[in-house]
Structure formats: C-alpha cells, structure tokens
Coordinates of C-alpha atoms (C1' of nucleotides) in Angstrom, one line a residue:
Chain A
M54 CA 8.6 -13.3 59.5
I55 CA 6.6 -14.7 56.5
D56 CA 3.0 -15.9 57.1
P57 CA 2.3 -19.6 56.5
P58 CA -0.2 -20.3 53.8
H59 CA -3.7 -19.8 55.0
A60 CA -5.0 -23.3 54.3
S61 CA -6.1 -23.8 57.8
A62 CA -7.9 -20.4 57.9
Y63 CA -9.9 -21.0 54.9
I64 CA -11.0 -24.5 56.1
A65 CA -12.5 -22.7 59.1
I66 CA -14.3 -20.3 56.9
M67 CA -15.7 -22.9 54.7
A68 CA -17.1 -24.5 57.6
A69 CA -18.4 -21.2 59.2
H70 CA -19.6 -19.6 56.2
H71 CA -22.9 -21.2 55.0
H72 CA -25.2 -19.7 52.3
H73 CA -27.7 -21.3 50.1
E74 CA -26.3 -22.9 47.0
H75 CA -29.4 -22.9 44.8
A76 CA -29.9 -25.0 41.8
G77 CA -32.6 -25.6 39.1
A78 CA -36.0 -24.0 39.7
S79 CA -34.9 -22.6 43.2
L80 CA -32.0 -20.8 41.6
A81 CA -34.2 -19.3 38.9
Q82 CA -36.4 -18.0 41.6
A83 CA -33.8 -16.6 43.6
A84 CA -32.3 -14.9 40.4
E85 CA -35.7 -13.6 39.7
A86 CA -36.1 -12.2 43.1
T87 CA -32.6 -10.6 43.0
L88 CA -33.2 -8.8 39.8
V89 CA -36.6 -7.5 41.0
E90 CA -35.1 -6.3 44.1
A91 CA -32.6 -4.3 42.2
G92 CA -35.4 -2.6 40.3
E93 CA -34.9 -4.5 37.0
Q94 CA -37.6 -6.5 35.1
W95 CA -37.6 -10.3 34.8
T96 CA -38.5 -10.7 31.3
D97 CA -39.1 -13.8 29.1
M98 CA -35.8 -13.1 27.5
R99 CA -33.9 -12.8 30.7
S100 CA -35.6 -15.6 32.1
D101 CA -34.6 -17.9 29.2
I102 CA -31.1 -16.7 29.1
F103 CA -30.5 -17.3 32.8
A104 CA -32.1 -20.7 32.5
V105 CA -29.7 -21.7 29.5
L106 CA -26.7 -20.2 31.4
A107 CA -27.8 -22.1 34.6
T108 CA -27.8 -25.5 32.7
F109 CA -24.0 -25.1 32.1
E110 CA -21.6 -26.3 34.6
K111 CA -18.8 -24.9 32.6
P112 CA -18.5 -21.4 31.7
A113 CA -20.6 -20.5 28.6
S114 CA -19.7 -18.1 25.9
A115 CA -22.3 -15.4 24.9
Y116 CA -22.4 -17.3 21.7
D117 CA -23.1 -20.6 23.0
I118 CA -26.0 -19.0 25.0
A119 CA -27.2 -17.2 22.0
D120 CA -27.4 -20.5 20.0
L121 CA -29.2 -22.5 22.7
V122 CA -31.5 -19.6 23.4
S123 CA -32.2 -19.3 19.7
Q124 CA -33.1 -23.1 19.6
R125 CA -35.3 -22.6 22.6
R126 CA -37.2 -19.9 21.2
G127 CA -37.2 -21.1 17.6
K128 CA -36.0 -17.7 16.5
R129 CA -32.5 -16.3 16.2
V130 CA -31.4 -14.3 19.1
A131 CA -28.2 -12.2 18.2
P132 CA -25.1 -12.3 20.6
N133 CA -25.7 -8.6 20.9
S134 CA -28.8 -9.2 22.9
V135 CA -27.2 -11.7 24.9
Y136 CA -24.4 -9.5 25.8
R137 CA -26.6 -6.8 27.0
I138 CA -28.4 -9.2 29.4
L139 CA -25.2 -10.9 30.6
D140 CA -23.8 -7.4 31.4
L141 CA -27.0 -6.8 33.5
F142 CA -26.6 -10.3 35.1
V143 CA -23.2 -9.5 36.1
T144 CA -23.8 -6.0 37.4
T145 CA -26.6 -7.5 39.6
N146 CA -24.6 -10.4 40.7
L147 CA -26.7 -12.9 38.9
A148 CA -23.8 -14.1 37.0
R149 CA -19.9 -13.8 36.8
R150 CA -17.6 -13.3 33.9
V151 CA -14.7 -15.6 33.9
E152 CA -12.1 -13.5 32.5
S153 CA -9.5 -16.3 31.5
A154 CA -12.2 -18.0 29.6
N155 CA -14.1 -15.1 27.9
A156 CA -17.2 -16.8 29.2
Y157 CA -20.0 -16.6 32.0
I158 CA -21.2 -18.5 34.6
A159 CA -24.4 -18.4 36.8
N160 CA -23.9 -17.4 40.3
S161 CA -25.3 -20.2 42.4
H162 CA -26.0 -17.9 45.4
P163 CA -27.0 -14.6 43.9
G164 CA -27.9 -12.0 46.6
C165 CA -25.0 -13.0 48.7
L166 CA -22.2 -10.8 47.4
H167 CA -18.6 -11.6 47.8
D168 CA -15.6 -12.1 45.8
C169 CA -15.2 -15.7 44.7
I170 CA -12.3 -17.6 43.4
F171 CA -13.0 -19.6 40.2
L172 CA -11.1 -22.9 39.6
I173 CA -11.3 -23.8 35.8
C174 CA -10.1 -27.2 34.5
D175 CA -7.9 -26.8 31.3
S176 CA -8.9 -30.4 30.3
C177 CA -12.6 -30.6 30.9
G178 CA -13.4 -26.9 31.2
T179 CA -15.6 -27.4 34.2
A180 CA -15.5 -24.6 36.7
T181 CA -16.1 -24.8 40.5
H182 CA -15.5 -21.7 42.7
I183 CA -14.6 -21.6 46.3
D184 CA -15.4 -18.6 48.8
D185 CA -12.7 -17.7 51.0
D186 CA -13.2 -14.3 52.3
A187 CA -10.1 -13.9 54.4
L188 CA -8.1 -14.4 51.1
T189 CA -10.2 -12.2 48.7
M190 CA -10.0 -9.6 51.4
S191 CA -6.4 -9.9 51.6
V192 CA -6.2 -9.3 47.8
R193 CA -8.4 -6.3 48.1
A194 CA -6.2 -4.9 51.0
A195 CA -3.2 -5.3 48.9
A196 CA -4.6 -3.5 46.1
E197 CA -5.8 -0.7 48.3
H198 CA -2.5 -0.3 50.0
A199 CA -1.2 0.1 46.4
G200 CA -3.6 3.3 46.2
F201 CA -6.2 1.5 44.2
A202 CA -9.9 2.4 44.8
Q203 CA -13.2 0.7 43.7
V204 CA -11.5 -2.4 43.7
R205 CA -12.7 -5.5 41.7
P206 CA -10.5 -8.7 42.3
V207 CA -10.4 -11.2 39.4
I208 CA -9.2 -14.3 41.0
E209 CA -9.2 -17.6 38.9
V210 CA -7.1 -20.6 39.0
R211 CA -6.4 -22.6 35.9
G212 CA -5.2 -26.2 36.3
K213 CA -6.4 -29.9 36.3
C214 CA -9.4 -30.8 38.2
A215 CA -9.5 -33.9 40.4
D216 CA -11.2 -36.0 37.7
C217 CA -8.9 -35.1 34.8
D218 CA -5.7 -35.1 36.9
Chain B
M164 CA -11.5 -17.7 64.2
I165 CA -11.2 -15.9 61.0
D166 CA -7.8 -14.6 60.1
P167 CA -7.3 -10.9 59.6
P168 CA -6.4 -9.5 56.4
H169 CA -2.8 -9.9 55.6
A170 CA -1.9 -6.4 54.9
S171 CA 0.8 -6.5 57.5
A172 CA 2.2 -9.7 56.2
Y173 CA 2.5 -8.6 52.8
I174 CA 4.3 -5.3 53.7
A175 CA 6.8 -7.5 55.5
I176 CA 7.3 -9.5 52.3
M177 CA 7.7 -6.5 50.1
A178 CA 10.5 -5.3 52.2
A179 CA 12.1 -8.7 52.7
H180 CA 11.9 -9.8 49.1
H181 CA 14.3 -7.9 46.8
H182 CA 14.7 -8.8 43.3
H183 CA 16.1 -6.8 40.3
E184 CA 13.6 -4.7 38.6
H185 CA 15.2 -4.2 35.2
A186 CA 14.3 -1.5 32.8
G187 CA 15.5 -0.5 29.3
A188 CA 18.6 -2.1 27.9
S189 CA 19.1 -4.0 31.2
L190 CA 15.7 -5.6 30.8
A191 CA 16.2 -6.6 27.2
Q192 CA 19.6 -8.2 28.3
A193 CA 18.0 -10.0 31.0
A194 CA 15.4 -11.1 28.6
E195 CA 17.9 -12.4 26.1
A196 CA 19.8 -14.3 28.9
T197 CA 16.7 -15.8 30.0
L198 CA 15.6 -17.0 26.7
V199 CA 19.0 -18.5 25.8
E200 CA 19.1 -20.0 29.3
A201 CA 15.9 -21.7 28.3
G202 CA 17.5 -23.1 25.0
E203 CA 15.6 -20.9 22.7
Q204 CA 17.0 -18.3 20.2
W205 CA 17.3 -14.6 20.5
T206 CA 16.2 -13.6 17.0
D207 CA 15.9 -10.1 15.6
M208 CA 12.1 -10.7 15.5
R209 CA 12.1 -11.6 19.2
S210 CA 14.3 -8.8 20.2
D211 CA 12.0 -6.3 18.3
I212 CA 8.8 -7.7 19.7
F213 CA 10.3 -7.5 23.2
A214 CA 11.5 -4.2 22.9
V215 CA 8.2 -2.8 21.7
L216 CA 6.3 -4.9 24.5
A217 CA 8.8 -3.3 27.0
T218 CA 8.1 0.3 26.0
F219 CA 4.3 -0.2 27.1
E220 CA 3.4 0.7 30.7
K221 CA 0.0 -0.6 30.1
P222 CA -0.9 -4.2 28.8
A223 CA -0.4 -4.3 25.0
S224 CA -2.5 -6.4 22.8
A225 CA -0.9 -8.6 20.2
Y226 CA -2.3 -6.2 17.5
D227 CA -0.9 -3.2 19.1
I228 CA 2.6 -4.9 19.2
A229 CA 2.1 -6.1 15.6
D230 CA 1.4 -2.5 14.4
L231 CA 4.4 -1.1 16.1
V232 CA 6.8 -3.8 15.1
S233 CA 5.5 -3.5 11.4
Q234 CA 6.4 0.3 11.6
R235 CA 9.7 -0.4 13.2
R236 CA 10.7 -2.9 10.5
G237 CA 9.0 -1.0 7.7
K238 CA 7.4 -4.5 6.7
R239 CA 4.1 -5.8 7.7
V240 CA 4.4 -8.4 10.6
A241 CA 1.4 -10.6 11.1
P242 CA -0.4 -10.8 14.5
N243 CA -0.1 -14.5 14.0
S244 CA 3.8 -14.1 14.3
V245 CA 3.4 -11.7 17.2
Y246 CA 1.2 -14.3 19.1
R247 CA 3.8 -17.2 18.5
I248 CA 6.4 -15.2 20.2
L249 CA 4.2 -13.9 22.8
D250 CA 3.2 -17.4 23.7
L251 CA 6.9 -18.2 23.9
F252 CA 7.6 -15.3 26.1
V253 CA 4.8 -16.1 28.5
T254 CA 6.1 -19.9 28.8
T255 CA 9.6 -18.6 29.4
N256 CA 8.4 -16.1 31.9
L257 CA 9.5 -13.1 29.9
A258 CA 6.1 -11.7 29.7
R259 CA 2.7 -12.4 31.3
R260 CA -0.5 -12.4 29.7
V261 CA -3.3 -10.2 31.5
E262 CA -6.3 -12.2 31.1
S263 CA -8.9 -9.5 32.0
A264 CA -7.4 -7.1 29.4
N265 CA -6.7 -9.7 26.6
A266 CA -3.2 -8.3 26.5
Y267 CA 0.5 -8.9 27.4
I268 CA 2.9 -7.1 29.6
A269 CA 6.8 -7.6 29.9
N270 CA 8.0 -9.3 33.0
S271 CA 10.3 -6.6 34.7
H272 CA 12.2 -9.5 36.5
P273 CA 12.4 -12.4 34.3
G274 CA 14.2 -15.3 35.6
C275 CA 12.6 -14.7 38.9
L276 CA 9.5 -16.8 38.8
H277 CA 6.7 -16.5 40.8
D278 CA 2.9 -15.6 40.7
C279 CA 2.3 -12.0 40.5
I280 CA -0.8 -9.8 41.3
F281 CA -1.5 -7.3 38.6
L282 CA -3.5 -4.1 39.4
I283 CA -5.1 -2.6 36.2
C284 CA -6.5 0.8 36.1
D285 CA -10.0 0.9 34.6
S286 CA -9.4 4.7 33.6
C287 CA -6.0 4.9 32.3
G288 CA -5.3 1.4 31.8
T289 CA -1.8 1.2 33.4
A290 CA -0.8 -1.8 35.1
T291 CA 1.4 -2.4 38.0
H292 CA 2.0 -5.4 39.8
I293 CA 2.7 -6.6 43.2
D294 CA 4.6 -9.7 44.6
D295 CA 3.0 -11.1 47.7
D296 CA 4.1 -14.7 47.7
A297 CA 2.4 -15.5 50.9
L298 CA -1.0 -14.4 49.2
T299 CA -0.5 -16.3 46.0
M300 CA 0.7 -19.4 47.9
S301 CA -2.6 -19.3 49.8
V302 CA -4.6 -19.1 46.5
R303 CA -2.5 -22.2 45.1
A304 CA -3.1 -23.9 48.4
A305 CA -6.8 -23.4 48.3
A306 CA -6.9 -24.7 44.8
E307 CA -4.9 -27.7 45.6
H308 CA -7.2 -28.5 48.6
A309 CA -10.1 -28.5 46.0
G310 CA -8.3 -31.3 44.1
F311 CA -6.7 -29.2 41.5
A312 CA -3.1 -29.8 40.1
Q313 CA -0.6 -28.1 37.9
V314 CA -2.1 -24.9 39.2
R315 CA -1.8 -21.5 37.3
P316 CA -3.2 -18.7 39.4
V317 CA -4.6 -15.7 37.6
I318 CA -4.8 -12.8 40.0
E319 CA -5.7 -9.4 38.9
V320 CA -7.4 -6.7 40.4
R321 CA -9.3 -4.0 38.4
G322 CA -9.9 -0.5 39.8
K323 CA -8.9 3.1 40.0
C324 CA -5.3 3.8 40.4
A325 CA -4.0 6.6 42.7
D326 CA -3.8 9.0 40.0
C327 CA -7.1 8.4 38.5
D328 CA -9.0 8.1 41.6
Chain C
dT244 C1' -57.8 8.2 23.1
dT245 C1' -54.0 10.0 21.5
dT246 C1' -49.1 10.5 21.9
dA247 C1' -44.7 11.2 24.1
dG248 C1' -41.4 8.7 26.8
dC249 C1' -38.8 4.9 28.1
dG250 C1' -36.9 0.4 28.5
dA251 C1' -36.3 -3.9 26.2
dT252 C1' -35.2 -6.2 22.4
dG253 C1' -34.2 -6.7 17.1
dT254 C1' -31.1 -6.1 13.1
dA255 C1' -27.0 -5.0 10.8
dA256 C1' -22.6 -3.8 10.3
dT257 C1' -18.1 -3.7 12.2
dG258 C1' -14.2 -4.0 15.3
dT259 C1' -11.0 -6.9 18.1
dT260 C1' -8.9 -11.1 19.5
dG261 C1' -7.2 -15.6 18.5
dT262 C1' -6.0 -20.0 15.5
dA263 C1' -5.2 -23.1 11.8
dA264 C1' -3.0 -24.8 7.9
dC265 C1' 0.6 -24.7 5.0
dG266 C1' 4.6 -22.5 2.6
dT267 C1' 9.3 -20.6 2.5
dG268 C1' 14.0 -19.6 4.0
dC269 C1' 17.9 -20.6 6.6
dA270 C1' 21.2 -23.0 9.5
dT271 C1' 23.1 -27.4 11.0
dC272 C1' 24.9 -31.7 10.4
dA273 C1' 25.3 -36.4 8.5
Chain D
dT144 C1' 24.4 -32.1 -1.0
dG145 C1' 20.4 -33.5 1.0
dA146 C1' 17.7 -34.3 5.2
dT147 C1' 16.2 -32.2 9.4
dG148 C1' 14.3 -28.7 12.4
dC149 C1' 13.1 -24.2 13.6
dA150 C1' 11.8 -19.5 12.7
dC151 C1' 8.9 -16.8 10.4
dG152 C1' 5.5 -15.4 6.4
dT153 C1' 0.8 -15.7 4.2
dT154 C1' -3.9 -16.6 4.1
dA155 C1' -7.9 -17.5 5.7
dC156 C1' -11.1 -18.2 9.3
dA157 C1' -13.2 -18.6 13.9
dA158 C1' -14.4 -16.7 18.2
dC159 C1' -15.5 -12.7 20.9
dA160 C1' -17.4 -7.9 21.6
dT161 C1' -19.4 -3.4 20.5
dT162 C1' -21.9 0.4 18.0
dA163 C1' -25.5 2.5 15.8
dC164 C1' -29.9 2.7 15.0
dA165 C1' -34.9 0.6 14.3
dT166 C1' -39.0 -1.3 16.5
dC167 C1' -42.1 -2.8 19.9
dG168 C1' -45.0 -2.4 23.9
dC169 C1' -46.1 -0.4 28.0
dT170 C1' -47.5 3.6 30.8
dA171 C1' -48.4 8.2 32.0
dA172 C1' -49.6 12.7 30.9
dA173 C1' -52.4 15.7 27.6

DNA sequence: TTTAGCGATGTAATGTTGTAACGTGCATCA
DNA sequence: TGATGCACGTTACAACATTACATCGCTAAA
C-alpha cells in the first residue's frame, strides 16, 4: 500500500529529459538572451555579476560575488547592488538561491524552467543538481493538496559528495 | 514511462501513518523524555526555550526566542545561548531548522524521526508540515544515486496557505 | 535643446542572523 | 578537596540582508 521509492522512475526521466547544459561563453549568451527575452537589460554590471557567479562551482554568497566583481572592475561594488541583480537573476531564472547555504548559483540551463533538486556537500561545499520532474511535481502536488497555492518548492539535500565520502 | 504524481500515494500514507501529535504540556513532557533518553539534561534553560519555541505556530528566529526567554526570566539571555540549545534540539530531533526562513520550529512528534516537508506561507508566515515518507525516501534515493552519503534532505515549500490565498 | 521621467547603479547606514573565544558556576567523583 | 566535565554567561565580531536616498545616463515629450 505504500509506493516504492521512485529511483527507477527518475532514472527513466534523466534519460528522457534532455536539455542544454551550457557552460562558459555559451552560458553567458543564453543568460543574456533570457534576460532580454524577459524585457530586461543586459548591462555591464549584470554581465560581470553573472560571469563571476558562473565561475563558481559552489554556491556563492552575495559578498563573495561583490568582492570578485569589485576586483574585476577595480572599483568597489557594494553588496547591495549585487543583491539587487541576484534577485533579478532569480526571478528570471538565471540563477537560483540555495536556501540552506544563504548563497546563489548560476542556472546552467536558463530558459528551461523547472524545479530542481540541489545536492550540497557539507565537506567541500560543491553543489550539483538533479532534475526529477516526477519528484518535484509530487512535492508540488502534496503542497497543493494541503491548500497551498503559488507554490515554490525548496528541495535541497545536504550530505557528503562522492569525492568527500 | 513517467510516473504520475504521487498524490494518491501520500494520501494513503497520511491515513496509514499515525503518530502522536503532541501539544502543550504533553509536548513538553515528550520533549523532556526524548532529551533524557538521549543522555542529555533537561535544564530550566532548556525547558524555557522549548516552551517558548512551542508557543509559536510560525518558525521562530533565535533572536525572537532570546527576547521572549529574556522576558520570561527577567534577565537577558544572549542569542548565543539560545543557538547552543537550539542546535541541541535539532540534533536530538526536538526541533527543526527551517532553512528558507532562518528559523526554528518545535517538532510536534519528537522521538518519531523521519524527514518532513514544511509548508511555509509567504503571507502569514505560518508553517505546517506533512509527512510523506514515500516522497522523502525518493529524494534520499535520488541523492544517494548521485553518490551522496549521510544525506539530510531539506524539503520546504513556500507559497500561500489556504487562509491567505 | 531643454527637461521630465525612468531604470540602473552608487552610497551610507542599519538591521538580522550566526559564531568564536573565553570565563564562571555547579555537580560529580576519585 | 581538588580535578573533571557540562551548562551557561559575556563580549566581541563575522556574515548575511535591507532600507532610504542620491546620482547618472538614456530617451521621449515639450
């Protein structure tokens, strides 16, 4: 009477569900296109912040980003400004906030919107993500069944990654 | 080839899976028993902090708790002390940290350990939780499949609750 | 060509959340 | 009675986030 875990289901999905995993310049281009598509401007500041964010493979705090962008520009950029732009990125799906790390990470496939599941290593801090729409849809369904609307799932898993284990 | 959402599955579980939902004095007793069981002391300070935490129906920040406990005792209790005890509560499963709110909430059924899914209303801040072991096990399985160990899922859903919707 | 409006960014201050380091009091037990 | 261990106190600070307001540059209407 209790469903088995969905391991087999998500393997099938991972195989079935292909989308572009951008990196480097390709990613920046995709990000720019997405922002413009959303009616927003792709400014130097936004470009720099996205570039810095994209270099991280672990979630980056707004302050980390502020420091690096400051270096890059030879002029102090206040956390404030970074937050503004990160918020924009999050709302336009160019970046994600990792709640359990108070930090942000670039979305490697902007334009393609779905909930994703982050895996964050407690040792090395690196984050990967997996896309399992069946699973995230189930979480949404459960929340909606409980009377929630305008649902935004936050699904993160802390643990030890394969390298650190 | 893609599993349907598990709405029906979790309904079955909610019906099948009964455990005590404590409240008030009963909850405090259960908390005390659990702490002692874990080889820890149930001190006045811990009792006060748990009592204050349990009065909230929305996640409470360590600072909120510090203020109320300070009032209750007529003497300033530093956030520091509150954090120490909250950490203890979290490790002993008397309380949970709500990552997306940087806050804590009493576990209404300590002793019964499983991952739970929090629903937090963006309007009124109230939090409820649902227990869907099939779903949380699936999340665990997905993370483990990706090579993660010592997995600790963080599953929270932000949205509008039925009252605020 | 001014100038009013608007969006993006700068600046400063402040608020909130979380930790580190070290000291004190108190119980237990050799 | 002195050593040990644990709980808690105190202070300082680090990290994360927001608010309010100023400035800059572009563009569109006067």
